[in-house]
Structures are given as structure tokens and as C-alpha cells.
PDB file of C-alpha atoms and ligand atoms in Angstrom:
ATOM      1  CA  MET A   1      20.764  14.782  -6.740  1.00 94.00           C
ATOM      2  CA  LYS A   2      22.578  11.336  -6.617  1.00 97.00           C
ATOM      3  CA  ARG A   3      25.404  10.646  -8.942  1.00 98.00           C
ATOM      4  CA  CYS A   4      24.798   7.823 -11.443  1.00 98.00           C
ATOM      5  CA  VAL A   5      27.979   6.760 -13.624  1.00 98.00           C
ATOM      6  CA  ILE A   6      27.562   4.317 -16.442  1.00 98.00           C
ATOM      7  CA  LEU A   7      30.522   2.611 -17.738  1.00 98.00           C
ATOM      8  CA  SER A   8      29.709   1.080 -21.167  1.00 98.00           C
ATOM      9  CA  GLY A   9      31.163  -0.990 -23.688  1.00 97.00           C
ATOM     10  CA  SER A  10      30.463  -2.315 -27.124  1.00 95.00           C
ATOM     11  CA  GLY A  11      27.802  -4.663 -25.809  1.00 96.00           C
ATOM     12  CA  VAL A  12      25.442  -1.583 -25.172  1.00 98.00           C
ATOM     13  CA  SER A  13      25.619  -0.793 -29.172  1.00 97.00           C
ATOM     14  CA  GLU A  14      25.138  -4.501 -30.105  1.00 95.00           C
ATOM     15  CA  GLU A  15      21.417  -4.177 -30.421  1.00 97.00           C
ATOM     16  CA  SER A  16      21.893  -1.110 -32.698  1.00 97.00           C
ATOM     17  CA  GLY A  17      23.820  -3.770 -34.999  1.00 93.00           C
ATOM     18  CA  ILE A  18      27.232  -2.867 -34.332  1.00 91.00           C
ATOM     19  CA  GLN A  19      29.405  -5.917 -33.633  1.00 86.00           C
ATOM     20  CA  THR A  20      31.027  -6.141 -30.327  1.00 88.00           C
ATOM     21  CA  PHE A  21      35.012  -6.724 -30.418  1.00 82.00           C
ATOM     22  CA  ARG A  22      35.366 -10.021 -29.214  1.00 82.00           C
ATOM     23  CA  GLY A  23      31.982 -11.331 -30.237  1.00 76.00           C
ATOM     24  CA  SER A  24      33.073 -11.084 -33.894  1.00 67.00           C
ATOM     25  CA  GLY A  25      36.039 -13.422 -33.106  1.00 67.00           C
ATOM     26  CA  GLY A  26      38.206 -10.335 -32.965  1.00 65.00           C
ATOM     27  CA  LEU A  27      38.586 -10.428 -36.781  1.00 64.00           C
ATOM     28  CA  TRP A  28      38.216  -8.087 -39.577  1.00 66.00           C
ATOM     29  CA  GLU A  29      38.635  -9.351 -43.075  1.00 66.00           C
ATOM     30  CA  GLY A  30      40.805 -12.134 -41.708  1.00 73.00           C
ATOM     31  CA  TYR A  31      43.096  -9.244 -39.713  1.00 76.00           C
ATOM     32  CA  LYS A  32      43.249  -9.562 -36.195  1.00 81.00           C
ATOM     33  CA  LEU A  33      41.871  -6.325 -34.556  1.00 79.00           C
ATOM     34  CA  GLU A  34      45.175  -5.849 -32.756  1.00 75.00           C
ATOM     35  CA  GLU A  35      46.519  -5.719 -36.255  1.00 79.00           C
ATOM     36  CA  VAL A  36      44.698  -2.834 -37.414  1.00 89.00           C
ATOM     37  CA  ALA A  37      44.257  -0.923 -34.305  1.00 91.00           C
ATOM     38  CA  THR A  38      47.876  -0.233 -33.245  1.00 92.00           C
ATOM     39  CA  PRO A  39      50.274   2.822 -34.189  1.00 94.00           C
ATOM     40  CA  GLU A  40      52.710   0.121 -35.874  1.00 94.00           C
ATOM     41  CA  ALA A  41      49.676  -1.001 -38.173  1.00 93.00           C
ATOM     42  CA  PHE A  42      49.316   2.712 -39.192  1.00 95.00           C
ATOM     43  CA  GLU A  43      53.008   3.084 -39.733  1.00 94.00           C
ATOM     44  CA  ARG A  44      52.963  -0.029 -41.890  1.00 93.00           C
ATOM     45  CA  ASP A  45      49.941   0.259 -43.897  1.00 93.00           C
ATOM     46  CA  PRO A  46      48.054   3.618 -43.197  1.00 95.00           C
ATOM     47  CA  GLU A  47      45.635   2.980 -45.994  1.00 95.00           C
ATOM     48  CA  LEU A  48      44.325  -0.599 -44.615  1.00 93.00           C
ATOM     49  CA  VAL A  49      43.858   1.108 -41.388  1.00 95.00           C
ATOM     50  CA  LEU A  50      41.934   4.198 -42.869  1.00 96.00           C
ATOM     51  CA  ARG A  51      39.866   1.880 -44.777  1.00 94.00           C
ATOM     52  CA  PHE A  52      39.078  -0.178 -41.567  1.00 92.00           C
ATOM     53  CA  TYR A  53      38.111   2.882 -39.644  1.00 94.00           C
ATOM     54  CA  ASN A  54      36.130   4.385 -42.653  1.00 95.00           C
ATOM     55  CA  MET A  55      34.161   1.148 -42.608  1.00 92.00           C
ATOM     56  CA  ARG A  56      33.315   1.274 -38.877  1.00 92.00           C
ATOM     57  CA  ARG A  57      32.276   4.856 -39.258  1.00 95.00           C
ATOM     58  CA  LYS A  58      29.868   3.986 -41.959  1.00 95.00           C
ATOM     59  CA  ALA A  59      28.309   1.247 -39.763  1.00 93.00           C
ATOM     60  CA  VAL A  60      28.000   3.776 -36.987  1.00 95.00           C
ATOM     61  CA  ARG A  61      26.287   6.476 -39.239  1.00 96.00           C
ATOM     62  CA  GLU A  62      23.752   3.641 -40.311  1.00 96.00           C
ATOM     63  CA  ALA A  63      22.969   2.797 -36.870  1.00 97.00           C
ATOM     64  CA  ASP A  64      20.434   4.117 -34.436  1.00 98.00           C
ATOM     65  CA  PRO A  65      20.638   4.459 -30.669  1.00 98.00           C
ATOM     66  CA  ASN A  66      18.639   1.453 -29.098  1.00 98.00           C
ATOM     67  CA  LYS A  67      16.396   1.536 -26.084  1.00 98.00           C
ATOM     68  CA  ALA A  68      19.342   0.978 -23.886  1.00 98.00           C
ATOM     69  CA  HIS A  69      21.175   3.915 -24.869  1.00 98.00           C
ATOM     70  CA  HIS A  70      17.724   5.887 -24.544  1.00 98.00           C
ATOM     71  CA  ALA A  71      17.126   4.384 -21.107  1.00 98.00           C
ATOM     72  CA  ILE A  72      20.672   5.632 -19.936  1.00 98.00           C
ATOM     73  CA  ALA A  73      19.686   9.298 -21.180  1.00 98.00           C
ATOM     74  CA  ARG A  74      16.339   8.898 -19.311  1.00 97.00           C
ATOM     75  CA  LEU A  75      18.158   8.480 -15.978  1.00 98.00           C
ATOM     76  CA  GLU A  76      18.922  12.142 -16.343  1.00 98.00           C
ATOM     77  CA  THR A  77      15.418  13.006 -15.165  1.00 97.00           C
ATOM     78  CA  HIS A  78      16.377  11.545 -11.901  1.00 97.00           C
ATOM     79  CA  PHE A  79      20.041  11.720 -11.326  1.00 98.00           C
ATOM     80  CA  ASP A  80      23.063  13.472 -12.109  1.00 98.00           C
ATOM     81  CA  VAL A  81      24.430  11.047 -14.726  1.00 98.00           C
ATOM     82  CA  MET A  82      27.896  10.667 -16.237  1.00 98.00           C
ATOM     83  CA  VAL A  83      28.570   8.250 -19.227  1.00 98.00           C
ATOM     84  CA  ILE A  84      31.957   6.937 -19.450  1.00 98.00           C
ATOM     85  CA  THR A  85      32.230   4.915 -22.528  1.00 98.00           C
ATOM     86  CA  GLN A  86      34.788   2.780 -24.241  1.00 97.00           C
ATOM     87  CA  ASN A  87      32.904   3.100 -27.442  1.00 97.00           C
ATOM     88  CA  VAL A  88      34.006   5.243 -30.343  1.00 97.00           C
ATOM     89  CA  ASP A  89      30.389   5.668 -31.635  1.00 97.00           C
ATOM     90  CA  ASP A  90      28.218   8.539 -30.966  1.00 98.00           C
ATOM     91  CA  LEU A  91      24.858   6.628 -29.962  1.00 98.00           C
ATOM     92  CA  HIS A  92      24.729   7.786 -26.293  1.00 98.00           C
ATOM     93  CA  GLU A  93      24.899  11.324 -27.560  1.00 98.00           C
ATOM     94  CA  ARG A  94      22.346  10.642 -30.171  1.00 98.00           C
ATOM     95  CA  ALA A  95      20.089   8.968 -27.660  1.00 98.00           C
ATOM     96  CA  GLY A  96      20.255  12.360 -25.519  1.00 98.00           C
ATOM     97  CA  SER A  97      22.870  11.693 -22.940  1.00 98.00           C
ATOM     98  CA  SER A  98      24.451  15.207 -22.079  1.00 98.00           C
ATOM     99  CA  LYS A  99      27.701  14.071 -20.398  1.00 98.00           C
ATOM    100  CA  VAL A 100      29.671  11.448 -22.234  1.00 98.00           C
ATOM    101  CA  LEU A 101      33.211  10.849 -21.685  1.00 98.00           C
ATOM    102  CA  HIS A 102      34.975   8.799 -24.522  1.00 98.00           C
ATOM    103  CA  LEU A 103      37.804   6.872 -22.953  1.00 98.00           C
ATOM    104  CA  HIS A 104      38.925   5.430 -26.460  1.00 97.00           C
ATOM    105  CA  GLY A 105      38.248   8.325 -28.478  1.00 97.00           C
ATOM    106  CA  GLU A 106      35.503   9.326 -31.109  1.00 97.00           C
ATOM    107  CA  LEU A 107      35.176   7.697 -34.576  1.00 97.00           C
ATOM    108  CA  LEU A 108      33.823  10.722 -35.910  1.00 97.00           C
ATOM    109  CA  ARG A 109      36.908  12.879 -35.200  1.00 98.00           C
ATOM    110  CA  ALA A 110      40.105  12.981 -36.869  1.00 98.00           C
ATOM    111  CA  ARG A 111      43.473  13.912 -35.384  1.00 98.00           C
ATOM    112  CA  SER A 112      46.897  14.893 -36.671  1.00 98.00           C
ATOM    113  CA  SER A 113      49.144  11.893 -36.537  1.00 96.00           C
ATOM    114  CA  GLN A 114      52.041  14.064 -35.321  1.00 95.00           C
ATOM    115  CA  ASP A 115      50.260  16.695 -33.166  1.00 93.00           C
ATOM    116  CA  PRO A 116      47.785  15.069 -30.594  1.00 86.00           C
ATOM    117  CA  GLY A 117      46.329  18.660 -30.043  1.00 91.00           C
ATOM    118  CA  TYR A 118      45.108  18.979 -33.520  1.00 97.00           C
ATOM    119  CA  ARG A 119      41.581  17.414 -33.794  1.00 96.00           C
ATOM    120  CA  VAL A 120      38.727  17.878 -36.279  1.00 97.00           C
ATOM    121  CA  HIS A 121      35.114  16.857 -36.428  1.00 97.00           C
ATOM    122  CA  LEU A 122      34.571  14.797 -39.608  1.00 97.00           C
ATOM    123  CA  GLY A 123      31.006  15.654 -40.088  1.00 93.00           C
ATOM    124  CA  GLN A 124      30.068  13.286 -43.079  1.00 93.00           C
ATOM    125  CA  LYS A 125      33.600  13.113 -44.156  1.00 96.00           C
ATOM    126  CA  ASP A 126      35.829  10.188 -44.066  1.00 98.00           C
ATOM    127  CA  ILE A 127      39.783   9.986 -43.592  1.00 98.00           C
ATOM    128  CA  PHE A 128      41.974   9.155 -46.651  1.00 98.00           C
ATOM    129  CA  LEU A 129      45.687   9.013 -47.256  1.00 97.00           C
ATOM    130  CA  GLY A 130      46.900  12.485 -48.315  1.00 97.00           C
ATOM    131  CA  ASP A 131      44.182  14.207 -45.732  1.00 98.00           C
ATOM    132  CA  LEU A 132      46.645  16.433 -43.814  1.00 97.00           C
ATOM    133  CA  ASP A 133      46.730  18.982 -40.898  1.00 97.00           C
ATOM    134  CA  PRO A 134      47.595  22.500 -41.484  1.00 97.00           C
ATOM    135  CA  ALA A 135      51.511  21.498 -40.971  1.00 97.00           C
ATOM    136  CA  GLY A 136      51.156  18.728 -43.630  1.00 97.00           C
ATOM    137  CA  ASN A 137      50.854  15.846 -41.453  1.00 97.00           C
ATOM    138  CA  GLN A 138      48.719  13.103 -42.423  1.00 98.00           C
ATOM    139  CA  LEU A 139      45.366  12.844 -40.249  1.00 98.00           C
ATOM    140  CA  ARG A 140      44.452   9.683 -38.397  1.00 98.00           C
ATOM    141  CA  PRO A 141      41.418   8.502 -36.501  1.00 98.00           C
ATOM    142  CA  ASP A 142      41.009  10.255 -33.023  1.00 98.00           C
ATOM    143  CA  VAL A 143      40.802   6.803 -31.445  1.00 97.00           C
ATOM    144  CA  VAL A 144      42.975   5.337 -28.803  1.00 96.00           C
ATOM    145  CA  TRP A 145      44.950   2.274 -30.397  1.00 94.00           C
ATOM    146  CA  PHE A 146      46.323  -0.868 -28.545  1.00 90.00           C
ATOM    147  CA  GLY A 147      49.427   0.184 -26.907  1.00 90.00           C
ATOM    148  CA  GLU A 148      48.710   3.968 -26.578  1.00 95.00           C
ATOM    149  CA  GLU A 149      47.887   5.738 -23.524  1.00 95.00           C
ATOM    150  CA  VAL A 150      44.400   6.554 -22.527  1.00 97.00           C
ATOM    151  CA  PRO A 151      44.646  10.204 -21.519  1.00 95.00           C
ATOM    152  CA  ALA A 152      41.102  10.596 -19.984  1.00 97.00           C
ATOM    153  CA  ILE A 153      41.612   7.587 -17.612  1.00 98.00           C
ATOM    154  CA  ALA A 154      42.405  10.022 -14.385  1.00 98.00           C
ATOM    155  CA  GLU A 155      39.477  12.185 -15.083  1.00 98.00           C
ATOM    156  CA  ALA A 156      37.268   8.803 -15.533  1.00 98.00           C
ATOM    157  CA  ALA A 157      38.564   7.458 -12.144  1.00 98.00           C
ATOM    158  CA  GLY A 158      37.735  10.526 -10.537  1.00 98.00           C
ATOM    159  CA  ILE A 159      34.381  10.413 -11.680  1.00 98.00           C
ATOM    160  CA  VAL A 160      33.818   6.953 -10.517  1.00 98.00           C
ATOM    161  CA  GLU A 161      35.055   7.753  -7.169  1.00 98.00           C
ATOM    162  CA  MET A 162      32.212  10.204  -6.613  1.00 98.00           C
ATOM    163  CA  ALA A 163      29.323   7.739  -7.904  1.00 98.00           C
ATOM    164  CA  ASP A 164      26.364   6.820  -5.600  1.00 98.00           C
ATOM    165  CA  ILE A 165      25.486   4.356  -8.454  1.00 98.00           C
ATOM    166  CA  LEU A 166      27.672   2.506 -10.793  1.00 98.00           C
ATOM    167  CA  ILE A 167      26.270   0.621 -13.914  1.00 98.00           C
ATOM    168  CA  VAL A 168      28.511  -1.477 -15.859  1.00 98.00           C
ATOM    169  CA  ILE A 169      27.136  -2.381 -19.274  1.00 98.00           C
ATOM    170  CA  GLY A 170      28.026  -4.353 -22.481  1.00 98.00           C
ATOM    171  CA  THR A 171      31.844  -4.703 -21.568  1.00 97.00           C
ATOM    172  CA  SER A 172      33.841  -7.640 -21.144  1.00 95.00           C
ATOM    173  CA  LEU A 173      36.131  -5.869 -18.720  1.00 96.00           C
ATOM    174  CA  VAL A 174      39.357  -7.195 -20.549  1.00 93.00           C
ATOM    175  CA  VAL A 175      40.947  -3.951 -21.673  1.00 91.00           C
ATOM    176  CA  TYR A 176      43.008  -1.964 -19.292  1.00 93.00           C
ATOM    177  CA  PRO A 177      43.084   0.625 -17.879  1.00 96.00           C
ATOM    178  CA  ALA A 178      39.397   1.008 -18.519  1.00 96.00           C
ATOM    179  CA  ALA A 179      38.672  -2.452 -16.517  1.00 96.00           C
ATOM    180  CA  SER A 180      40.211  -0.963 -13.516  1.00 97.00           C
ATOM    181  CA  LEU A 181      37.735   1.742 -13.026  1.00 98.00           C
ATOM    182  CA  ILE A 182      35.336  -0.426 -11.327  1.00 97.00           C
ATOM    183  CA  HIS A 183      37.604  -0.747  -8.361  1.00 96.00           C
ATOM    184  CA  HIS A 184      37.456   3.210  -7.993  1.00 98.00           C
ATOM    185  CA  ALA A 185      33.786   2.985  -6.855  1.00 97.00           C
ATOM    186  CA  PRO A 186      33.307   4.091  -3.090  1.00 97.00           C
ATOM    187  CA  LEU A 187      32.390   1.375  -0.669  1.00 95.00           C
ATOM    188  CA  ASP A 188      28.812   2.616   0.031  1.00 96.00           C
ATOM    189  CA  CYS A 189      28.141   2.849  -3.856  1.00 97.00           C
ATOM    190  CA  ARG A 190      25.276   0.650  -5.420  1.00 98.00           C
ATOM    191  CA  ARG A 191      26.828  -1.354  -8.270  1.00 98.00           C
ATOM    192  CA  PHE A 192      25.019  -2.929 -11.073  1.00 98.00           C
ATOM    193  CA  VAL A 193      26.262  -4.981 -13.980  1.00 98.00           C
ATOM    194  CA  ILE A 194      24.245  -5.634 -17.256  1.00 98.00           C
ATOM    195  CA  ASP A 195      25.646  -8.188 -19.689  1.00 98.00           C
ATOM    196  CA  PRO A 196      24.426 -11.554 -20.924  1.00 98.00           C
ATOM    197  CA  CYS A 197      27.738 -12.909 -19.827  1.00 97.00           C
ATOM    198  CA  ILE A 198      28.656 -11.529 -16.545  1.00 97.00           C
ATOM    199  CA  PRO A 199      32.471 -10.462 -16.726  1.00 96.00           C
ATOM    200  CA  GLY A 200      34.638 -12.843 -14.822  1.00 94.00           C
ATOM    201  CA  SER A 201      36.409  -9.999 -13.253  1.00 93.00           C
ATOM    202  CA  ILE A 202      33.427  -8.762 -11.370  1.00 94.00           C
ATOM    203  CA  PRO A 203      33.852  -9.368  -7.623  1.00 87.00           C
ATOM    204  CA  LEU A 204      31.468 -11.798  -6.278  1.00 82.00           C
ATOM    205  CA  GLY A 205      29.959  -9.710  -3.594  1.00 89.00           C
ATOM    206  CA  GLY A 206      28.411  -6.087  -3.838  1.00 93.00           C
ATOM    207  CA  TRP A 207      27.115  -6.433  -7.079  1.00 97.00           C
ATOM    208  CA  ASP A 208      23.594  -6.665  -8.614  1.00 97.00           C
ATOM    209  CA  CYS A 209      24.064  -8.725 -11.809  1.00 97.00           C
ATOM    210  CA  ILE A 210      21.605  -8.543 -14.335  1.00 97.00           C
ATOM    211  CA  GLN A 211      22.182 -11.367 -16.940  1.00 98.00           C
ATOM    212  CA  LYS A 212      20.469  -9.907 -19.731  1.00 98.00           C
ATOM    213  CA  LYS A 213      20.871  -7.878 -22.982  1.00 98.00           C
ATOM    214  CA  ALA A 214      21.340  -4.361 -22.612  1.00 98.00           C
ATOM    215  CA  THR A 215      17.770  -3.162 -23.676  1.00 98.00           C
ATOM    216  CA  GLU A 216      16.203  -5.803 -21.486  1.00 98.00           C
ATOM    217  CA  GLY A 217      18.567  -5.261 -18.579  1.00 98.00           C
ATOM    218  CA  MET A 218      18.116  -1.544 -18.904  1.00 98.00           C
ATOM    219  CA  ASN A 219      14.635  -1.437 -19.059  1.00 98.00           C
ATOM    220  CA  GLU A 220      14.498  -3.666 -15.792  1.00 97.00           C
ATOM    221  CA  LEU A 221      16.982  -1.416 -14.072  1.00 98.00           C
ATOM    222  CA  LEU A 222      14.905   1.670 -14.852  1.00 97.00           C
ATOM    223  CA  LYS A 223      11.981   0.241 -13.297  1.00 95.00           C
ATOM    224  CA  GLU A 224      14.178  -0.173  -9.899  1.00 95.00           C
ATOM    225  CA  LEU A 225      15.798   3.049  -9.947  1.00 96.00           C
ATOM    226  CA  ILE A 226      12.811   5.209 -11.104  1.00 92.00           C
ATOM    227  CA  PRO A 227       9.853   3.802  -9.671  1.00 80.00           C
ATOM    228  CA  GLU A 228       6.614   4.978 -11.638  1.00 74.00           C
TER     229      GLU A 228
HETATM  230  N1  APR B 301      23.731  -6.286 -24.497  1.00 50.40           N
HETATM  231  C1  APR B 301      24.907  -6.266 -23.428  1.00 50.40           C
HETATM  232  N2  APR B 301      25.875  -6.778 -23.545  1.00 50.40           N
HETATM  233  C2  APR B 301      26.335  -7.593 -24.669  1.00 50.40           C
HETATM  234  C3  APR B 301      25.321  -7.581 -25.596  1.00 50.40           C
HETATM  235  C4  APR B 301      24.210  -7.070 -25.498  1.00 50.40           C
HETATM  236  N3  APR B 301      23.092  -7.031 -26.580  1.00 50.40           N
HETATM  237  N4  APR B 301      25.977  -8.501 -26.644  1.00 50.40           N
HETATM  238  C5  APR B 301      27.136  -8.636 -26.241  1.00 50.40           C
HETATM  239  N5  APR B 301      27.306  -8.197 -24.972  1.00 50.40           N
HETATM  240  C6  APR B 301      28.477  -8.203 -24.061  1.00 50.40           C
HETATM  241  C7  APR B 301      29.444  -9.317 -24.150  1.00 50.40           C
HETATM  242  O1  APR B 301      28.982 -10.450 -23.285  1.00 50.40           O
HETATM  243  C8  APR B 301      30.723  -8.849 -23.563  1.00 50.40           C
HETATM  244  O2  APR B 301      30.854  -8.819 -22.236  1.00 50.40           O
HETATM  245  O3  APR B 301      29.358  -7.001 -24.387  1.00 50.40           O
HETATM  246  C9  APR B 301      30.722  -7.306 -23.928  1.00 50.40           C
HETATM  247  C10 APR B 301      31.464  -6.874 -25.220  1.00 50.40           C
HETATM  248  O4  APR B 301      32.824  -7.113 -24.790  1.00 50.40           O
HETATM  249  P1  APR B 301      33.956  -6.804 -25.757  1.00 50.40           P
HETATM  250  O5  APR B 301      33.742  -7.366 -27.219  1.00 50.40           O
HETATM  251  O6  APR B 301      35.325  -7.058 -25.328  1.00 50.40           O
HETATM  252  O7  APR B 301      34.001  -5.230 -25.993  1.00 50.40           O
HETATM  253  P2  APR B 301      34.360  -4.144 -25.145  1.00 50.40           P
HETATM  254  O8  APR B 301      34.557  -4.343 -23.512  1.00 50.40           O
HETATM  255  O9  APR B 301      33.695  -2.752 -25.251  1.00 50.40           O
HETATM  256  O10 APR B 301      36.026  -3.763 -25.499  1.00 50.40           O
HETATM  257  C11 APR B 301      36.601  -2.895 -24.820  1.00 50.40           C
HETATM  258  O11 APR B 301      38.732  -3.301 -26.384  1.00 50.40           O
HETATM  259  O12 APR B 301      39.387  -3.489 -28.530  1.00 50.40           O
HETATM  260  C12 APR B 301      39.240  -2.692 -27.445  1.00 50.40           C
HETATM  261  O13 APR B 301      39.166  -0.238 -27.738  1.00 50.40           O
HETATM  262  C13 APR B 301      38.435  -1.372 -27.822  1.00 50.40           C
HETATM  263  O14 APR B 301      36.799  -0.338 -26.457  1.00 50.40           O
HETATM  264  C14 APR B 301      37.184  -1.368 -26.973  1.00 50.40           C
HETATM  265  C15 APR B 301      37.720  -2.439 -25.679  1.00 50.40           C
END
């Protein structure tokens, strides 16, 4: 079975009603995202940061996977598919994708602010000030903040290195190290990018650019990759 690797970003969830990062002007209630998504912000005003993530979690719970998530899951009928997503939502999983690597963590999980090894699934819960790990440390969202390391990046690079097909969808490719992953694809890998605004960092040659929204673009690509 050929290996198909998806590198997705917030644009794949846009048609599910979840705002992209930079599309919203990068602001939340007047705060720059960089001001609420950093370890420094959490130290300065943990309540504000927890409230921001509780709101984002609510939006994700209210959203449903869209046709692009479902099309990506359908690729598994013909390919060995690995989804590498920068998204912290669970819409790929809910659409049926079985192998999803969350580069930037998961909204539906919490971790200890002191012990990165202590992680819990939140279920229907949110995180509030005073929610502690067994050692008495405050819990925080299990997401990667600006300025923090991306622990899964080496694993992700290894996955892209094995790709026969690489599909980049709904990401501006401006956030590193995630953006550097496209350079790990082997020379003979087929490369596709789906985005209404093709990222400027996509090299000019060797890529099939589908300048469309995720649902329409995936529908078109599915017809090419899985002929009826
Ligand atoms: N379908 C496909 N792509 C879309 C759609 C859509 N319906 N709507 C918007 N897009 C595209 C935009 O053109 C843009 O290229 O999705 C991309 C969204 O880019 P960003 O907002 O920068 O989001 P992303 O690339 O996921 O951000 C990366 O930045 O803040 C951090 O950790 C956060 O994971 C995030 C990372």
C-alpha cells in the first residue's frame, strides 16, 4: 500500500465553523494570540489563558467534521494514511482517521504545568484555576505554546520522509518547525497543496496546487487518487 501523508492546519476545519488563526486577524477579545498562547502569559494571567482555551474547547465540541475531514479518512480505503495535524481539535479522529499525530497538542487533554509526563483526557470537562495534578500542581491545556518545543517534530519528519504522496491542506506554513516538514518529502513523492490562498513558501516546481477550499479541493483530489 502506498503511503499518503496529510499535513493539515486550521484551514481544514474552517468549513466546520472553527476560525483559522491568522484569518481572524490573530486576535481574541483584543488580545494577540501570541499574548494568550505562551508560557509567559500563563504565568502572568493563568485565568485568562484557561478561559481562552475553555472557549476554544467549547467551539470544537460544538463543531462537526466537514467533508474534507471525511475525504481524508476515506483515503484509508486505498492508502496507508498518516495525518500530521497542527490542529488541536479532534475533527480528523471524529471523521474516522485512525492515525493522527497532533504536532501542537490536543485541546481535549490537560497536562500538569510542572510535569509534562502527567496528562489526562478531559472528557466533557474544562480546566479551571485550582484543578491540580496529584502532586498539587496546576493543570494546563496539553497544547504547544509559542516558544515551546514541539516534541513530536522528529517523529513527524520521519513520517514525511516515507511518503509516496504528501497532501498539505489548510495551513499558511508560517509556523516553524511544522512548516519545515514539507522539505522532508522524498524526491519522487507526489505533492499536493490545497488552500484558497497557496502559501508563498510552497516551492514553484514539483507541487500540484489546488487553489480551493478544503472540502472542494479534497473532493477533486479524491477523484484523482481513487478513480471510481
Ligand atoms: N479550506 C482550506 N484552507 C483554508 C480555508 C478553507 N476553507 N480557509 C482558510 N484556509 C487557509 C488559509 O488560506 C491559510 O493558508 O488555511 C490557512 C490557515 O493558516 P493559519 O491561520 O496561519 O493557520 P495554521 O497554518 O494552522 O497555523 C499554524 O500557528 O498559531 C499557531 O499553533 C497554531 O497550529 C497553529 C499554527
